[in-house]
């Protein structure tokens, strides 16, 4: 049933009760889109197909998952070797098909991005990333000696996985891998590789990452010089090994990786130690250790024999000989000093004895004299000292005699 009321003049006047019908909106969108200018746009070609004189394709951004549908006259592409994966610059303007409500882009001119342009862009990006320090040696991480788990990003089909795994297990049979098989060329390579690296880097059991791809054309290896992928690799906290193409290939991923392997085979050799070589090294180290211990024991044995042969250990008491001799000499000197002192003292004593005897009252008594003392012990020298009846003590040369004064002698 048709509403007889007039339609709103502008989009702002529309309401749920007074909407625009699709037939009214579609031409307005087509008119608005038709006013947009022509623009040059670059992308990677997908889903390329030719219908009569028209070429239809999807132009995809190489860094993010965005794409546009483009239609180009076949004459505008004449002389171009165009195929899926080619990089194309197209002069387009948008076009809205009102009947289908579909937005597409129509191109009138196109150019392939040449090898020289790609190289120049890579060199420019290389300069930018290098100035940021992403290629500096001091940010490189050493590979673990013995990784518990190796994270491998490789193609869904190809020899790269076989080369890495086979050569790694030939060197270290116990090595384990966590493998992410992704697109390594074409439109899905960058997002697939970035997603795989992010997931493996977040796994705490993964000790080293390997991105491996076999050889290919310059265009095939372009994803590994993509800025998004290179920055994702630089952000990895797990040590990263880049094994892209062959020795002469040099994508930017090689520069930002911690270790560059010339080939996937070389990567398999680098991520694990060589069990045979390590075993041989252990044998050599053990042999050298035994020799060193034997040499040390021989050296110490010789030193011990030398020490044991020294006189001080053959006859330890010899250490006391000088002290014994000194002690004997001191004892002799002490004995001599004592004897000399005793002799001198004896001589002196003899002289004193002689002098004493010469002065001693005993000597006088021995000649017949006597010492007479009063009762109080006073030596009697004068006759006036006594009276009749005093008792006297007379000391003779031998013994004593008691006497009593019976009379006082005359005279003075």
Coordinates of C-alpha atoms in Angstrom, one line a residue:
X1 CA 0.0 0.0 0.0
X2 CA 1.5 3.3 -1.1
X3 CA 1.6 6.3 1.4
X4 CA 0.2 9.4 -0.3
X5 CA 2.1 11.7 2.0
X6 CA 5.2 13.5 0.5
X7 CA 8.6 12.0 1.4
X8 CA 11.0 13.8 3.7
X9 CA 13.3 16.1 1.7
X10 CA 16.5 15.3 3.7
X11 CA 17.8 12.3 5.5
X12 CA 17.5 14.2 8.8
X13 CA 13.8 14.5 8.3
X14 CA 13.2 10.8 8.1
X15 CA 11.6 9.0 11.1
X16 CA 10.4 5.5 11.8
X17 CA 6.9 6.6 10.7
X18 CA 8.2 8.5 7.6
X19 CA 11.2 6.5 6.2
X20 CA 12.7 6.7 2.8
X21 CA 12.0 3.7 0.6
X22 CA 15.0 1.9 -0.9
X23 CA 14.2 3.1 -4.4
X24 CA 14.6 6.7 -3.0
X25 CA 17.8 6.1 -1.1
X26 CA 19.7 4.2 -3.7
X27 CA 19.8 6.9 -6.3
X28 CA 20.8 9.5 -3.7
X29 CA 23.7 7.3 -2.6
X30 CA 24.7 6.8 -6.3
X31 CA 24.6 10.6 -6.9
X32 CA 26.7 11.2 -3.8
X33 CA 29.3 8.5 -4.7
X34 CA 29.5 9.9 -8.3
X35 CA 30.7 13.2 -6.9
X36 CA 33.8 11.5 -5.4
X37 CA 37.1 12.2 -7.4
X38 CA 39.4 9.7 -9.1
X39 CA 42.2 8.3 -6.9
X40 CA 45.3 6.2 -7.4
X41 CA 45.2 3.1 -5.1
X42 CA 47.7 0.3 -4.6
X43 CA 47.0 -3.2 -3.5
X44 CA 47.6 -6.9 -4.2
X45 CA 45.5 -8.6 -6.8
X46 CA 43.2 -11.4 -5.8
X47 CA 40.4 -13.4 -7.5
X48 CA 41.5 -12.2 -11.0
X49 CA 39.0 -13.1 -13.7
X50 CA 38.3 -11.8 -17.2
X51 CA 34.8 -11.5 -18.7
X52 CA 34.8 -10.3 -22.3
X53 CA 36.5 -6.9 -22.3
X54 CA 36.3 -6.4 -18.5
X55 CA 38.7 -7.5 -15.8
X56 CA 37.3 -8.1 -12.4
X57 CA 39.5 -8.5 -9.3
X58 CA 39.8 -7.8 -5.6
X59 CA 42.5 -5.3 -4.6
X60 CA 43.7 -6.2 -1.1
X61 CA 45.8 -4.2 1.3
X62 CA 49.1 -5.9 2.1
X63 CA 49.3 -4.9 5.7
X64 CA 45.7 -5.3 7.0
X65 CA 42.8 -7.5 6.0
X66 CA 40.9 -4.9 3.9
X67 CA 40.0 -5.2 0.2
X68 CA 38.1 -3.5 -2.6
X69 CA 36.3 -4.8 -5.6
X70 CA 37.7 -3.3 -8.8
X71 CA 36.6 -3.5 -12.4
X72 CA 39.0 -2.4 -15.1
X73 CA 38.7 -2.3 -18.9
X74 CA 40.9 -4.9 -20.5
X75 CA 42.5 -2.3 -22.6
X76 CA 43.9 -0.5 -19.6
X77 CA 45.8 -3.7 -18.6
X78 CA 47.1 -4.4 -22.0
X79 CA 50.8 -5.5 -21.9
X80 CA 50.7 -6.1 -18.1
X81 CA 51.6 -9.6 -16.9
X82 CA 48.9 -9.7 -14.3
X83 CA 48.1 -12.6 -12.0
X84 CA 46.9 -13.3 -8.4
X85 CA 49.5 -11.8 -6.0
X86 CA 50.7 -9.1 -8.4
X87 CA 51.0 -5.6 -6.9
X88 CA 48.9 -3.1 -8.9
X89 CA 48.4 0.6 -8.9
X90 CA 45.0 1.5 -10.4
X91 CA 43.3 4.8 -11.2
X92 CA 39.8 4.3 -9.8
X93 CA 36.7 6.1 -8.7
X94 CA 33.8 4.6 -6.7
X95 CA 30.6 3.5 -8.3
X96 CA 27.4 2.5 -6.6
X97 CA 25.0 0.1 -8.4
X98 CA 21.6 1.2 -7.2
X99 CA 19.8 -1.9 -8.4
X100 CA 22.0 -4.2 -6.4
X101 CA 23.0 -1.8 -3.6
X102 CA 26.6 -2.6 -4.3
X103 CA 29.7 -0.4 -4.1
X104 CA 32.5 -1.1 -6.4
X105 CA 35.4 0.7 -8.0
X106 CA 35.9 1.3 -11.7
X107 CA 39.4 1.8 -13.1
X108 CA 40.6 3.4 -16.3
X109 CA 44.3 3.1 -15.9
X110 CA 46.7 0.7 -14.2
X111 CA 50.4 0.0 -13.6
X112 CA 52.2 -2.9 -12.1
X113 CA 54.5 -2.0 -9.2
X114 CA 57.9 -2.7 -10.6
X115 CA 60.8 -4.5 -8.9
X116 CA 62.7 -1.3 -8.7
X117 CA 59.9 0.4 -6.8
X118 CA 59.6 -2.5 -4.4
X119 CA 63.3 -2.5 -3.7
X120 CA 63.2 1.3 -3.1
X121 CA 60.3 0.9 -0.7
X122 CA 62.1 -1.9 1.2
X123 CA 65.3 0.2 1.4
X124 CA 63.2 3.2 2.7
X125 CA 61.5 1.0 5.3
X126 CA 64.9 -0.5 6.2
X127 CA 66.2 3.0 6.9
X128 CA 63.3 3.8 9.1
X129 CA 63.4 0.6 11.1
X130 CA 67.2 0.8 11.4
X131 CA 66.9 4.4 12.8
X132 CA 64.5 3.1 15.4
X133 CA 67.2 0.6 16.5
X134 CA 65.3 -2.6 15.5
X135 CA 68.4 -4.0 13.8
X136 CA 70.9 -3.1 16.6
X137 CA 73.1 -5.9 17.8
X138 CA 72.7 -5.0 21.5
X139 CA 69.0 -6.0 21.3
X140 CA 69.7 -9.5 19.9
X141 CA 68.9 -12.3 22.3
X142 CA 71.2 -15.4 22.5
X143 CA 69.6 -18.7 21.6
X144 CA 69.1 -21.2 24.5
X145 CA 71.7 -24.0 24.6
X146 CA 69.0 -26.7 25.1
X147 CA 65.5 -25.5 24.1
X148 CA 62.6 -27.4 25.7
X149 CA 60.2 -26.7 22.9
X150 CA 60.9 -25.1 19.5
X151 CA 58.1 -23.0 17.9
X152 CA 58.1 -23.4 14.1
X153 CA 56.2 -21.2 11.7
X154 CA 56.3 -22.7 8.2
X155 CA 54.3 -23.3 5.0
X156 CA 51.3 -25.7 5.0
X157 CA 53.1 -27.6 2.4
X158 CA 56.8 -27.6 1.4
X159 CA 60.2 -28.7 2.4
X160 CA 61.0 -26.1 5.0
X161 CA 59.3 -28.0 7.8
X162 CA 61.1 -31.2 6.9
X163 CA 64.4 -29.5 6.6
X164 CA 64.2 -27.8 10.0
X165 CA 62.7 -30.8 11.9
X166 CA 64.9 -33.5 10.3
X167 CA 68.2 -31.6 10.8
X168 CA 67.3 -30.6 14.3
X169 CA 66.4 -34.2 15.3
X170 CA 69.5 -35.5 13.6
X171 CA 71.6 -33.4 16.0
X172 CA 69.4 -33.7 19.1
X173 CA 66.8 -36.5 18.8
X174 CA 64.9 -35.5 21.9
X175 CA 64.0 -32.0 20.6
X176 CA 60.2 -31.2 20.5
X177 CA 58.4 -28.9 18.1
X178 CA 55.2 -26.9 18.2
X179 CA 54.4 -26.3 14.5
X180 CA 52.1 -23.6 13.1
X181 CA 51.5 -24.2 9.4
X182 CA 50.4 -21.0 7.7
X183 CA 50.5 -19.2 4.3
X184 CA 54.0 -17.9 3.7
X185 CA 53.2 -16.1 0.4
X186 CA 50.3 -14.3 -1.0
X187 CA 47.7 -12.2 0.6
X188 CA 47.3 -14.1 3.8
X189 CA 51.0 -14.5 4.6
X190 CA 51.4 -11.4 6.7
X191 CA 48.4 -11.8 9.0
X192 CA 48.9 -15.6 9.3
X193 CA 52.6 -15.4 10.2
X194 CA 52.0 -12.5 12.6
X195 CA 49.2 -14.5 14.4
X196 CA 51.4 -17.6 14.6
X197 CA 54.3 -15.6 16.0
X198 CA 52.1 -13.9 18.6
X199 CA 50.6 -17.2 19.8
X200 CA 53.9 -19.0 20.0
X201 CA 55.6 -16.1 21.7
X202 CA 52.9 -16.1 24.4
X203 CA 53.5 -19.8 25.2
X204 CA 55.9 -20.0 28.2
X205 CA 57.1 -23.5 27.2
X206 CA 58.4 -22.3 23.8
X207 CA 62.1 -21.4 24.2
X208 CA 63.0 -20.4 20.6
X209 CA 61.0 -19.4 17.5
X210 CA 61.8 -20.3 13.9
X211 CA 60.2 -18.7 10.9
X212 CA 61.1 -20.9 7.9
X213 CA 60.3 -20.7 4.2
X214 CA 62.0 -22.3 1.2
X215 CA 63.3 -20.3 -1.8
X216 CA 61.1 -18.3 -4.1
X217 CA 61.0 -15.3 -6.3
X218 CA 61.5 -11.8 -4.9
X219 CA 57.8 -11.2 -5.0
X220 CA 57.1 -14.4 -3.1
X221 CA 59.4 -13.3 -0.3
X222 CA 57.9 -9.8 0.0
X223 CA 55.7 -10.6 3.0
X224 CA 58.9 -11.1 5.1
X225 CA 59.9 -7.5 4.4
X226 CA 56.4 -6.2 5.4
X227 CA 56.5 -3.6 8.1
X228 CA 53.7 -5.2 10.2
X229 CA 55.4 -8.6 10.2
X230 CA 58.8 -7.1 10.9
X231 CA 57.6 -5.1 13.8
X232 CA 55.7 -8.1 15.2
X233 CA 59.0 -10.1 15.0
X234 CA 60.8 -7.3 16.8
X235 CA 58.3 -7.4 19.6
X236 CA 58.8 -11.1 20.3
X237 CA 60.3 -11.8 23.7
X238 CA 61.3 -15.3 22.7
X239 CA 64.6 -15.6 20.7
X240 CA 63.7 -15.7 17.0
X241 CA 65.5 -17.4 14.1
X242 CA 64.8 -16.3 10.6
X243 CA 65.3 -18.9 7.8
X244 CA 63.8 -17.4 4.7
X245 CA 64.8 -18.5 1.2
X246 CA 68.4 -19.1 0.4
X247 CA 71.7 -17.5 1.3
X248 CA 71.4 -14.7 -1.3
X249 CA 67.9 -13.7 -0.1
X250 CA 67.8 -10.9 2.5
X251 CA 64.3 -10.0 3.7
X252 CA 64.0 -7.5 6.5
X253 CA 62.9 -10.2 8.9
X254 CA 66.6 -11.5 8.7
X255 CA 67.8 -8.2 10.1
X256 CA 65.3 -7.9 13.0
X257 CA 65.6 -11.6 14.0
X258 CA 68.0 -12.6 16.8
X259 CA 69.7 -15.1 14.5
X260 CA 69.7 -15.3 10.7
X261 CA 69.9 -18.8 9.2
X262 CA 70.9 -19.0 5.6
X263 CA 68.4 -21.8 4.9
X264 CA 65.8 -23.9 6.8
X265 CA 68.4 -26.6 7.0
X266 CA 70.8 -24.2 8.7
X267 CA 68.1 -23.2 11.1
X268 CA 67.6 -26.8 12.2
X269 CA 71.3 -27.0 13.0
X270 CA 71.4 -23.7 14.9
X271 CA 68.5 -24.2 17.3
X272 CA 69.8 -27.3 19.1
X273 CA 73.2 -28.6 20.1
X274 CA 74.8 -31.5 18.3
X275 CA 74.4 -34.5 20.6
X276 CA 77.3 -36.3 19.0
X277 CA 79.6 -33.4 19.4
X278 CA 78.5 -32.7 22.9
X279 CA 79.0 -36.3 23.8
X280 CA 82.5 -36.2 22.3
X281 CA 83.1 -33.0 24.1
X282 CA 82.1 -34.6 27.4
X283 CA 84.5 -37.5 26.7
X284 CA 87.3 -35.1 26.0
X285 CA 86.5 -33.0 29.0
X286 CA 86.4 -36.1 31.2
X287 CA 89.7 -37.3 29.8
X288 CA 91.3 -33.9 30.3
X289 CA 89.9 -33.9 33.9
X290 CA 91.3 -37.3 34.6
X291 CA 94.7 -36.2 33.3
X292 CA 94.6 -33.0 35.3
X293 CA 93.7 -34.9 38.5
X294 CA 96.4 -37.5 37.8
X295 CA 99.0 -34.8 37.2
X296 CA 97.9 -32.9 40.3
X297 CA 98.1 -36.1 42.4
X298 CA 101.6 -36.9 40.9
X299 CA 102.7 -33.3 41.7
X300 CA 101.4 -33.4 45.2
X301 CA 102.9 -36.9 45.7
X302 CA 106.3 -35.5 44.6
X303 CA 105.9 -32.6 47.0
X304 CA 105.0 -34.9 49.8
X305 CA 108.0 -37.1 49.1
X306 CA 110.2 -34.0 49.0
X307 CA 108.8 -32.8 52.3
X308 CA 109.2 -36.3 53.9
X309 CA 112.8 -36.4 52.8
X310 CA 113.7 -33.2 54.6
X311 CA 115.7 -33.6 57.8
X312 CA 113.1 -31.9 59.8
X313 CA 110.6 -34.6 59.0
X314 CA 113.1 -37.5 58.9
X315 CA 114.3 -36.6 62.5
X316 CA 111.9 -34.0 63.9
X317 CA 113.9 -33.8 67.1
X318 CA 116.7 -32.2 65.2
X319 CA 114.7 -29.0 65.6
X320 CA 115.4 -29.2 69.3
X321 CA 119.1 -29.8 68.9
X322 CA 120.1 -26.1 68.8
X323 CA 117.8 -25.4 71.8
X324 CA 119.2 -28.5 73.7
X325 CA 122.8 -27.3 73.0
X326 CA 121.9 -23.8 74.1
X327 CA 120.2 -25.1 77.2
X328 CA 123.2 -27.3 78.0
X329 CA 125.5 -24.4 77.6
X330 CA 123.3 -22.2 79.8
X331 CA 123.2 -25.0 82.4
X332 CA 127.0 -25.4 82.3
X333 CA 127.4 -21.6 82.6
X334 CA 124.9 -21.6 85.4
X335 CA 126.7 -24.4 87.2
X336 CA 130.0 -22.7 86.8
X337 CA 128.5 -19.4 88.0
X338 CA 127.0 -21.1 91.0
X339 CA 130.3 -22.9 91.8
X340 CA 132.3 -19.7 91.4
X341 CA 129.9 -17.9 93.6
X342 CA 130.0 -20.6 96.2
X343 CA 133.8 -20.7 96.1
X344 CA 133.9 -16.9 96.5
X345 CA 131.3 -17.1 99.3
X346 CA 133.3 -19.9 101.0
X347 CA 136.5 -18.0 100.8
X348 CA 134.8 -14.9 102.1
X349 CA 133.2 -17.0 104.9
X350 CA 136.6 -18.4 105.8
X351 CA 138.1 -14.9 106.1
X352 CA 135.1 -13.8 108.2
X353 CA 135.4 -16.9 110.3
X354 CA 139.1 -16.3 110.9
X355 CA 138.5 -12.7 111.7
X356 CA 135.6 -13.7 114.0
X357 CA 137.6 -16.2 115.7
X358 CA 140.4 -13.7 116.2
X359 CA 138.0 -11.3 117.7
X360 CA 135.8 -13.8 119.5
X361 CA 135.8 -14.0 123.3
X362 CA 136.0 -17.7 122.8
X363 CA 139.5 -17.4 121.6
X364 CA 140.4 -15.5 124.7
X365 CA 138.7 -18.1 126.8
X366 CA 140.6 -20.8 125.0
X367 CA 143.8 -19.2 126.2
X368 CA 142.7 -19.7 129.8
X369 CA 140.8 -16.6 130.4
X370 CA 137.2 -16.5 131.8
X371 CA 134.3 -14.2 131.6
X372 CA 132.7 -13.3 134.9
X373 CA 129.2 -11.9 135.0
X374 CA 127.1 -10.7 137.8
X375 CA 123.7 -12.3 138.4
X376 CA 122.1 -9.7 136.2
X377 CA 124.4 -10.7 133.3
X378 CA 126.7 -7.6 133.7
X379 CA 130.3 -8.4 132.8
X380 CA 132.5 -7.9 135.8
X381 CA 135.3 -5.5 135.0
X382 CA 136.1 -3.9 138.3
X383 CA 136.2 -5.3 141.8
X384 CA 134.2 -2.4 143.0
X385 CA 131.3 -3.9 141.1
X386 CA 130.8 -6.8 143.6
X387 CA 130.1 -7.1 147.2
X388 CA 130.5 -10.0 149.5
X389 CA 127.7 -12.5 148.9
X390 CA 127.1 -11.7 145.3
X391 CA 126.7 -14.7 143.1
X392 CA 128.9 -14.8 140.0
X393 CA 128.6 -16.7 136.7
X394 CA 132.0 -17.7 135.4
X395 CA 132.2 -18.7 131.7
X396 CA 135.2 -20.8 130.9
X397 CA 136.4 -22.0 127.5
X398 CA 134.4 -25.1 128.2
X399 CA 131.4 -24.8 130.3
X400 CA 130.3 -22.5 133.1
X401 CA 131.0 -22.3 136.9
X402 CA 128.9 -20.6 139.5
X403 CA 130.7 -18.8 142.4
X404 CA 129.9 -16.7 145.3
X405 CA 132.0 -13.7 146.6
X406 CA 133.1 -14.6 150.1
X407 CA 135.4 -11.7 150.6
X408 CA 136.3 -8.7 148.8
X409 CA 140.0 -8.6 147.6
X410 CA 142.1 -5.8 148.7
X411 CA 143.5 -3.2 146.5
X412 CA 142.0 -1.0 144.0

